Amino acid sequence: MKIKADTTVCIGAGMCVLTAPEVFDQSEDDGTVVLLQPSPPADQEAAARRAVGLCPSGALSVVP
Amino acid sequence: MTDVTLTTARQRPFDPPDELAELRKRGPIHRMTYADGHRGWLVTGYAAARAVLADPRFSNRPEHMHPPIPARLELSNELREHEFRLPPGFFLRMDAPEHTRYRRLLTGQFTVRRMKQLESRIEEITEACLDRMEAAGRPVDLVEHFALPIPSLVICELLGVPYDERGRFQDDSKVLFALDSRAEDVVGAMTRISAYLYGLVQRKRAEPADDLLSGLVAGGELNDEELTGVAFLLLVAGHETTANMLGLGTYALLANPGQLAALRDDSGLVDNAVEELLRYLTIIHIGPVRTALEDVEIEGTLIGRGEAVTLSLPVANRDPERFPDPDRLDVTRPAGGHLTFGHGIHQCLGQQLARTEMRVGYPALLRRFPDLRLAVSPEEVPMRSDMSIYGVHRLPVTW
Ligand code: HEM
Ligand code: SF4
């Protein structure tokens, strides 16, 4: 599984970091999403998927 | 079928009005008559509410506004007369990309990491409030000693507003949230808070300190009018909201002793309990309201261009398709995904701050007063049905 993040639409709400802290971080400057693990390991996949579903701005997607 | 209206009258303190809960059983979207006669919509379903809030074809700009409840009619007319001029920088009522510019300047200050760093300071503030509450002796009003001062102190410190100047905005801020305020009083209150904050911006320019407002001034991206609007939004949004969650949340725990005991005895439950209290209580009970900029289909219903849509977040958060057995407070359920902070580009900027304040606040309160209980009968607790943010006016407690 691969995750894509579009920082131009991210609103820095932090839901991703709260949900899957090993996969996502937020930039110190503008709070937008930073992908720590674009291809999350198997044990992080479920949390990463939940984060994609919770993201309020539609910045995150799962690449098939 | 006849149109519905948005009622705020509740039968039980923690449950949304029965009429609205009944509506949700009939479907996710309903024709609603607004206070100015406009025919728009009311959304009661979780998935539909999420879809509207995430869709850029719905605007939050004030010129499209229709008042969802009669108490907002006069204010809506007043704003119309003033051509809907809101303070510059008041980005809650802007659409992208205008909204994006302001939000971007602030998100770096409200990241999950920044809020975790604030945690120890929030703990100190909380313990100091609890010391004063204990010293005041029982019974006390929990709102005055705990629920209101914690978030007020925190947002003042974060922004750089001297706490001893809170008299300059706290009463006016109540006027903004009271549904029965006269329009001219609301405008007066907004003007006074803005004037105070404009002066504060000038002071930060002359004497910068280590706070958010000084940082924004130094950043040089915003002019003084915009800085005033941003400070206004943060100050007003940041102190009444969490205050009501702390007050109403404590009342809900006292009314559900099993849940209170579970949280008190297992500190590992706190993150979950905070999400569940947010879901169960959903203190933003009127709106958000959006307007369709073009025809949009939501779950098979065509929303026409120019039609207003009111989202009932308390009812959407009790949608059994999303949260099984939704009317039960259960601090162990996975309650993430609730709509209490909204959804889409306006999803609450301060949510990680609010979460931190609650994660610190509830356990500290239960540790200090393990036998905390109401000092009056439940019928005597004055509920805030008359305010745009739901909660308790006062919560007399003893221990
Ligand atoms: C439990 C407490 C809180 C609740 C339930 C809450 C709820 C909300 C909701 C529902 C919205 C979206 C409104 C809409 O879409 O029209 C919102 C936006 C906002 N909130 Fe909160 N809020 C809380 C605490 C805070 C705090 C502590 C701050 C302070 C910093 C804050 C600042 C904001 C701001 C600035 C916005 C506008 C965001 C934007 O337009 O991009 N909120 N809040
Ligand atoms: S959840 Fe979405 S909007 Fe929020 S920080 Fe992560 S990517 Fe950005």
CSV table of C-alpha atoms in Angstrom, one decimal, chain B residues 57-354:
chain,number,residue,atom,x,y,z
B,57,ARG,CA,-19.4,23.9,-3.9
B,58,PHE,CA,-20.9,24.9,-0.5
B,59,SER,CA,-19.9,28.3,0.7
B,60,ASN,CA,-19.6,29.7,4.2
B,61,ARG,CA,-19.5,33.4,3.1
B,62,PRO,CA,-21.8,35.7,5.1
B,63,GLU,CA,-23.6,37.2,2.0
B,64,HIS,CA,-25.3,33.9,1.4
B,65,MET,CA,-26.5,33.7,4.9
B,66,HIS,CA,-30.1,32.8,5.9
B,67,PRO,CA,-30.9,32.6,9.6
B,68,PRO,CA,-31.7,29.0,10.7
B,69,ILE,CA,-33.5,30.1,13.9
B,70,PRO,CA,-35.8,33.1,14.6
B,71,ALA,CA,-33.3,34.5,17.2
B,72,ARG,CA,-30.8,35.1,14.4
B,73,LEU,CA,-33.2,36.9,12.1
B,74,GLU,CA,-32.6,40.4,13.4
B,75,LEU,CA,-28.8,39.9,13.3
B,76,SER,CA,-29.0,38.6,9.8
B,77,ASN,CA,-30.9,41.7,8.7
B,78,GLU,CA,-28.4,43.9,10.4
B,79,LEU,CA,-25.5,42.2,8.7
B,80,ARG,CA,-27.3,42.5,5.3
B,81,GLU,CA,-27.7,46.3,5.9
B,82,HIS,CA,-23.9,46.5,6.5
B,83,GLU,CA,-23.3,44.5,3.3
B,84,PHE,CA,-22.1,41.6,5.4
B,85,ARG,CA,-18.8,43.3,6.3
B,86,LEU,CA,-17.1,41.0,8.8
B,87,PRO,CA,-13.7,41.9,10.3
B,88,PRO,CA,-10.9,41.3,7.7
B,89,GLY,CA,-9.1,38.2,8.7
B,90,PHE,CA,-12.2,36.5,10.0
B,91,PHE,CA,-11.4,33.4,8.0
B,92,LEU,CA,-14.1,31.2,9.4
B,93,ARG,CA,-16.5,32.9,7.0
B,94,MET,CA,-14.3,32.8,3.9
B,95,ASP,CA,-14.1,30.2,1.2
B,96,ALA,CA,-10.9,28.7,-0.3
B,97,PRO,CA,-8.5,30.0,-1.6
B,98,GLU,CA,-8.9,33.2,0.5
B,99,HIS,CA,-9.5,31.1,3.6
B,100,THR,CA,-6.4,29.0,2.9
B,101,ARG,CA,-4.0,31.9,3.2
B,102,TYR,CA,-5.0,32.8,6.8
B,103,ARG,CA,-5.4,29.2,7.9
B,104,ARG,CA,-1.9,28.4,6.7
B,105,LEU,CA,-0.4,31.2,8.7
B,106,LEU,CA,-1.8,29.6,11.9
B,107,THR,CA,-1.8,25.8,11.5
B,108,GLY,CA,1.9,25.6,12.4
B,109,GLN,CA,1.0,26.9,15.8
B,110,PHE,CA,-1.7,24.3,16.5
B,111,THR,CA,0.0,21.1,15.4
B,112,VAL,CA,-0.4,17.9,17.5
B,113,ARG,CA,3.2,18.3,18.5
B,114,ARG,CA,2.9,21.9,19.6
B,115,MET,CA,-0.1,21.1,21.7
B,116,LYS,CA,1.7,18.2,23.4
B,117,GLN,CA,4.5,20.7,24.3
B,118,LEU,CA,1.9,22.9,25.9
B,119,GLU,CA,0.7,20.0,28.0
B,120,SER,CA,2.8,20.6,31.1
B,121,ARG,CA,1.8,24.3,31.2
B,122,ILE,CA,-1.9,23.3,30.9
B,123,GLU,CA,-1.3,20.9,33.8
B,124,GLU,CA,0.1,23.7,36.0
B,125,ILE,CA,-2.8,26.0,35.1
B,126,THR,CA,-5.3,23.2,35.9
B,127,GLU,CA,-3.8,22.3,39.3
B,128,ALA,CA,-3.8,26.0,40.2
B,129,CYS,CA,-7.5,26.2,39.4
B,130,LEU,CA,-8.2,23.1,41.4
B,131,ASP,CA,-6.2,24.6,44.4
B,132,ARG,CA,-8.4,27.7,44.3
B,133,MET,CA,-11.6,25.6,43.9
B,134,GLU,CA,-10.6,23.5,47.0
B,135,ALA,CA,-9.8,26.6,49.0
B,136,ALA,CA,-13.1,28.2,48.1
B,137,GLY,CA,-14.8,25.4,50.0
B,138,ARG,CA,-17.9,23.4,49.0
B,139,PRO,CA,-20.3,23.8,47.4
B,140,VAL,CA,-18.8,25.7,44.4
B,141,ASP,CA,-19.8,26.5,40.9
B,142,LEU,CA,-17.6,24.2,38.7
B,143,VAL,CA,-18.0,26.5,35.7
B,144,GLU,CA,-16.6,29.5,37.6
B,145,HIS,CA,-13.7,27.7,39.2
B,146,PHE,CA,-12.7,25.1,36.7
B,147,ALA,CA,-14.4,24.9,33.3
B,148,LEU,CA,-14.1,28.6,32.3
B,149,PRO,CA,-10.8,29.7,33.8
B,150,ILE,CA,-8.7,26.8,32.4
B,151,PRO,CA,-9.4,27.5,28.7
B,152,SER,CA,-9.4,31.2,29.2
B,153,LEU,CA,-6.0,31.3,30.9
B,154,VAL,CA,-4.6,29.0,28.2
B,155,ILE,CA,-5.9,30.9,25.2
B,156,CYS,CA,-4.9,34.2,26.8
B,157,GLU,CA,-1.4,33.0,27.4
B,158,LEU,CA,-1.0,31.4,24.0
B,159,LEU,CA,-2.2,34.5,22.2
B,160,GLY,CA,-0.5,37.0,24.5
B,161,VAL,CA,-3.7,38.6,25.9
B,162,PRO,CA,-3.1,39.8,29.5
B,163,TYR,CA,-5.5,37.6,31.6
B,164,ASP,CA,-6.2,40.5,34.0
B,165,GLU,CA,-7.7,42.4,31.0
B,166,ARG,CA,-10.3,39.7,30.4
B,167,GLY,CA,-13.0,42.0,31.7
B,168,ARG,CA,-12.5,43.9,28.4
B,169,PHE,CA,-13.9,41.0,26.4
B,170,GLN,CA,-15.5,38.3,28.6
B,171,ASP,CA,-18.9,39.9,29.1
B,172,ASP,CA,-19.0,41.0,25.4
B,173,SER,CA,-18.2,37.5,24.3
B,174,LYS,CA,-21.2,36.3,26.3
B,175,VAL,CA,-23.4,38.7,24.3
B,176,LEU,CA,-22.1,37.2,21.1
B,177,PHE,CA,-23.1,33.7,22.1
B,178,ALA,CA,-26.5,34.5,23.7
B,179,LEU,CA,-29.3,33.7,21.2
B,180,ASP,CA,-31.6,36.4,22.7
B,181,SER,CA,-29.0,39.2,22.3
B,182,ARG,CA,-30.3,42.2,20.3
B,183,ALA,CA,-28.5,42.7,17.0
B,184,GLU,CA,-27.3,46.2,18.0
B,185,ASP,CA,-25.8,44.7,21.1
B,186,VAL,CA,-24.0,42.0,19.1
B,187,VAL,CA,-22.6,44.6,16.8
B,188,GLY,CA,-21.6,46.7,19.8
B,189,ALA,CA,-19.9,43.8,21.4
B,190,MET,CA,-18.0,42.9,18.3
B,191,THR,CA,-16.9,46.5,17.9
B,192,ARG,CA,-15.6,46.7,21.4
B,193,ILE,CA,-13.7,43.4,21.3
B,194,SER,CA,-12.2,44.5,18.0
B,195,ALA,CA,-11.2,47.8,19.4
B,196,TYR,CA,-9.5,46.2,22.3
B,197,LEU,CA,-7.7,43.7,20.2
B,198,TYR,CA,-6.6,46.4,17.7
B,199,GLY,CA,-5.0,48.2,20.6
B,200,LEU,CA,-3.3,44.9,21.7
B,201,VAL,CA,-1.9,44.4,18.2
B,202,GLN,CA,-0.4,47.9,18.4
B,203,ARG,CA,1.1,47.0,21.8
B,204,LYS,CA,2.6,43.8,20.3
B,205,ARG,CA,4.2,45.8,17.5
B,206,ALA,CA,5.8,48.2,20.0
B,207,GLU,CA,6.8,45.5,22.5
B,208,PRO,CA,6.9,42.0,21.0
B,209,ALA,CA,6.7,39.1,23.4
B,210,ASP,CA,7.0,35.3,23.1
B,211,ASP,CA,3.4,34.7,22.0
B,212,LEU,CA,1.3,33.9,19.0
B,213,LEU,CA,0.1,37.4,18.3
B,214,SER,CA,3.6,38.9,18.5
B,215,GLY,CA,4.7,36.1,16.1
B,216,LEU,CA,2.1,37.0,13.6
B,217,VAL,CA,2.9,40.7,13.9
B,218,ALA,CA,6.5,40.0,13.3
B,219,GLY,CA,5.7,37.6,10.4
B,220,GLY,CA,4.6,40.7,8.5
B,221,GLU,CA,2.1,38.9,6.3
B,222,LEU,CA,-1.0,40.5,7.8
B,223,ASN,CA,-1.9,44.1,8.3
B,224,ASP,CA,-3.3,45.3,11.6
B,225,GLU,CA,-7.0,45.0,10.6
B,226,GLU,CA,-6.4,41.4,9.6
B,227,LEU,CA,-4.4,40.6,12.7
B,228,THR,CA,-7.3,42.0,14.7
B,229,GLY,CA,-9.8,39.7,12.9
B,230,VAL,CA,-7.6,36.6,13.4
B,231,ALA,CA,-7.1,37.4,17.1
B,232,PHE,CA,-10.8,37.9,17.5
B,233,LEU,CA,-11.6,34.6,16.0
B,234,LEU,CA,-9.0,32.7,18.2
B,235,LEU,CA,-9.9,34.5,21.4
B,236,VAL,CA,-13.7,34.1,21.1
B,237,ALA,CA,-13.6,30.5,19.6
B,238,GLY,CA,-10.9,29.5,22.1
B,239,HIS,CA,-12.5,30.2,25.4
B,240,GLU,CA,-16.2,29.5,25.4
B,241,THR,CA,-16.0,26.2,23.5
B,242,THR,CA,-13.7,24.2,25.6
B,243,ALA,CA,-15.2,25.8,28.7
B,244,ASN,CA,-18.6,24.3,27.8
B,245,MET,CA,-17.1,20.9,27.1
B,246,LEU,CA,-15.4,20.8,30.5
B,247,GLY,CA,-18.6,21.9,32.3
B,248,LEU,CA,-21.1,19.8,30.4
B,249,GLY,CA,-18.7,16.9,30.2
B,250,THR,CA,-18.3,16.8,34.0
B,251,TYR,CA,-22.1,16.9,34.3
B,252,ALA,CA,-22.5,14.0,31.9
B,253,LEU,CA,-19.9,12.0,33.9
B,254,LEU,CA,-21.7,12.8,37.2
B,255,ALA,CA,-25.0,11.6,35.6
B,256,ASN,CA,-23.3,8.4,34.5
B,257,PRO,CA,-21.4,7.2,37.6
B,258,GLY,CA,-20.3,4.0,35.9
B,259,GLN,CA,-18.6,5.9,33.1
B,260,LEU,CA,-17.1,8.3,35.6
B,261,ALA,CA,-15.6,5.4,37.7
B,262,ALA,CA,-14.3,3.8,34.5
B,263,LEU,CA,-12.4,6.9,33.5
B,264,ARG,CA,-11.2,7.7,37.1
B,265,ASP,CA,-9.8,4.2,37.6
B,266,ASP,CA,-8.1,3.7,34.2
B,267,SER,CA,-6.0,6.6,33.0
B,268,GLY,CA,-5.5,4.7,29.7
B,269,LEU,CA,-9.1,5.4,28.8
B,270,VAL,CA,-8.8,9.2,28.7
B,271,ASP,CA,-8.1,9.7,25.0
B,272,ASN,CA,-11.1,7.6,24.1
B,273,ALA,CA,-13.3,9.2,26.8
B,274,VAL,CA,-12.6,12.7,25.5
B,275,GLU,CA,-13.6,11.6,21.9
B,276,GLU,CA,-16.8,10.0,23.2
B,277,LEU,CA,-17.8,13.0,25.3
B,278,LEU,CA,-17.2,15.2,22.3
B,279,ARG,CA,-19.4,13.0,20.2
B,280,TYR,CA,-22.1,12.5,22.8
B,281,LEU,CA,-22.4,16.1,23.8
B,282,THR,CA,-21.8,17.9,20.5
B,283,ILE,CA,-21.9,21.4,21.9
B,284,ILE,CA,-22.2,23.2,18.6
B,285,HIS,CA,-26.0,22.7,18.3
B,286,ILE,CA,-27.1,25.3,15.7
B,287,GLY,CA,-25.4,24.9,12.4
B,288,PRO,CA,-22.9,25.1,10.8
B,289,VAL,CA,-24.8,26.5,7.8
B,290,ARG,CA,-23.6,26.4,4.2
B,291,THR,CA,-25.0,27.6,0.9
B,292,ALA,CA,-24.9,25.8,-2.4
B,293,LEU,CA,-23.0,27.9,-5.1
B,294,GLU,CA,-24.4,25.6,-7.8
B,295,ASP,CA,-26.8,22.6,-8.0
B,296,VAL,CA,-25.4,19.8,-5.9
B,297,GLU,CA,-26.8,16.3,-5.4
B,298,ILE,CA,-26.3,14.9,-1.8
B,299,GLU,CA,-27.5,11.3,-1.2
B,300,GLY,CA,-30.0,11.5,-4.0
B,301,THR,CA,-31.4,14.9,-3.0
B,302,LEU,CA,-30.9,17.9,-5.3
B,303,ILE,CA,-29.8,21.0,-3.4
B,304,GLY,CA,-30.5,23.9,-5.7
B,305,ARG,CA,-28.0,26.8,-6.2
B,306,GLY,CA,-28.5,29.5,-3.6
B,307,GLU,CA,-30.2,27.1,-1.1
B,308,ALA,CA,-29.0,27.0,2.5
B,309,VAL,CA,-28.1,23.8,4.3
B,310,THR,CA,-28.0,23.6,8.1
B,311,LEU,CA,-26.1,20.7,9.5
B,312,SER,CA,-27.3,19.3,12.8
B,313,LEU,CA,-24.1,18.0,14.3
B,314,PRO,CA,-25.7,16.7,17.5
B,315,VAL,CA,-28.1,14.5,15.5
B,316,ALA,CA,-25.5,13.4,12.9
B,317,ASN,CA,-23.2,12.3,15.7
B,318,ARG,CA,-26.1,10.0,17.0
B,319,ASP,CA,-26.5,8.3,13.6
B,320,PRO,CA,-26.7,4.6,14.3
B,321,GLU,CA,-25.3,3.7,11.0
B,322,ARG,CA,-22.0,5.3,12.1
B,323,PHE,CA,-22.1,4.8,15.9
B,324,PRO,CA,-24.0,1.7,17.1
B,325,ASP,CA,-26.3,2.3,20.1
B,326,PRO,CA,-25.6,6.1,19.7
B,327,ASP,CA,-27.6,7.4,22.6
B,328,ARG,CA,-25.5,5.6,25.2
B,329,LEU,CA,-22.5,7.4,26.6
B,330,ASP,CA,-19.7,4.7,26.5
B,331,VAL,CA,-16.2,5.9,27.2
B,332,THR,CA,-14.8,2.7,25.8
B,333,ARG,CA,-16.3,2.9,22.3
B,334,PRO,CA,-14.1,4.0,19.4
B,335,ALA,CA,-15.7,7.4,18.9
B,336,GLY,CA,-13.2,8.9,16.4
B,337,GLY,CA,-14.7,10.3,13.3
B,338,HIS,CA,-17.4,12.4,15.1
B,339,LEU,CA,-18.3,15.7,13.6
B,340,THR,CA,-18.1,17.8,16.7
B,341,PHE,CA,-15.2,19.8,15.3
B,342,GLY,CA,-16.8,20.0,11.9
B,343,HIS,CA,-15.3,18.6,8.7
B,344,GLY,CA,-13.7,19.9,5.5
B,345,ILE,CA,-11.5,23.0,5.3
B,346,HIS,CA,-13.0,24.7,8.3
B,347,GLN,CA,-12.6,21.8,10.7
B,348,CYS,CA,-11.7,23.3,14.0
B,349,LEU,CA,-8.2,24.9,14.1
B,350,GLY,CA,-8.1,24.6,17.9
B,351,GLN,CA,-9.2,21.0,18.2
B,352,GLN,CA,-5.8,19.7,19.3
B,353,LEU,CA,-5.7,22.4,22.0
B,354,ALA,CA,-9.2,21.5,23.1
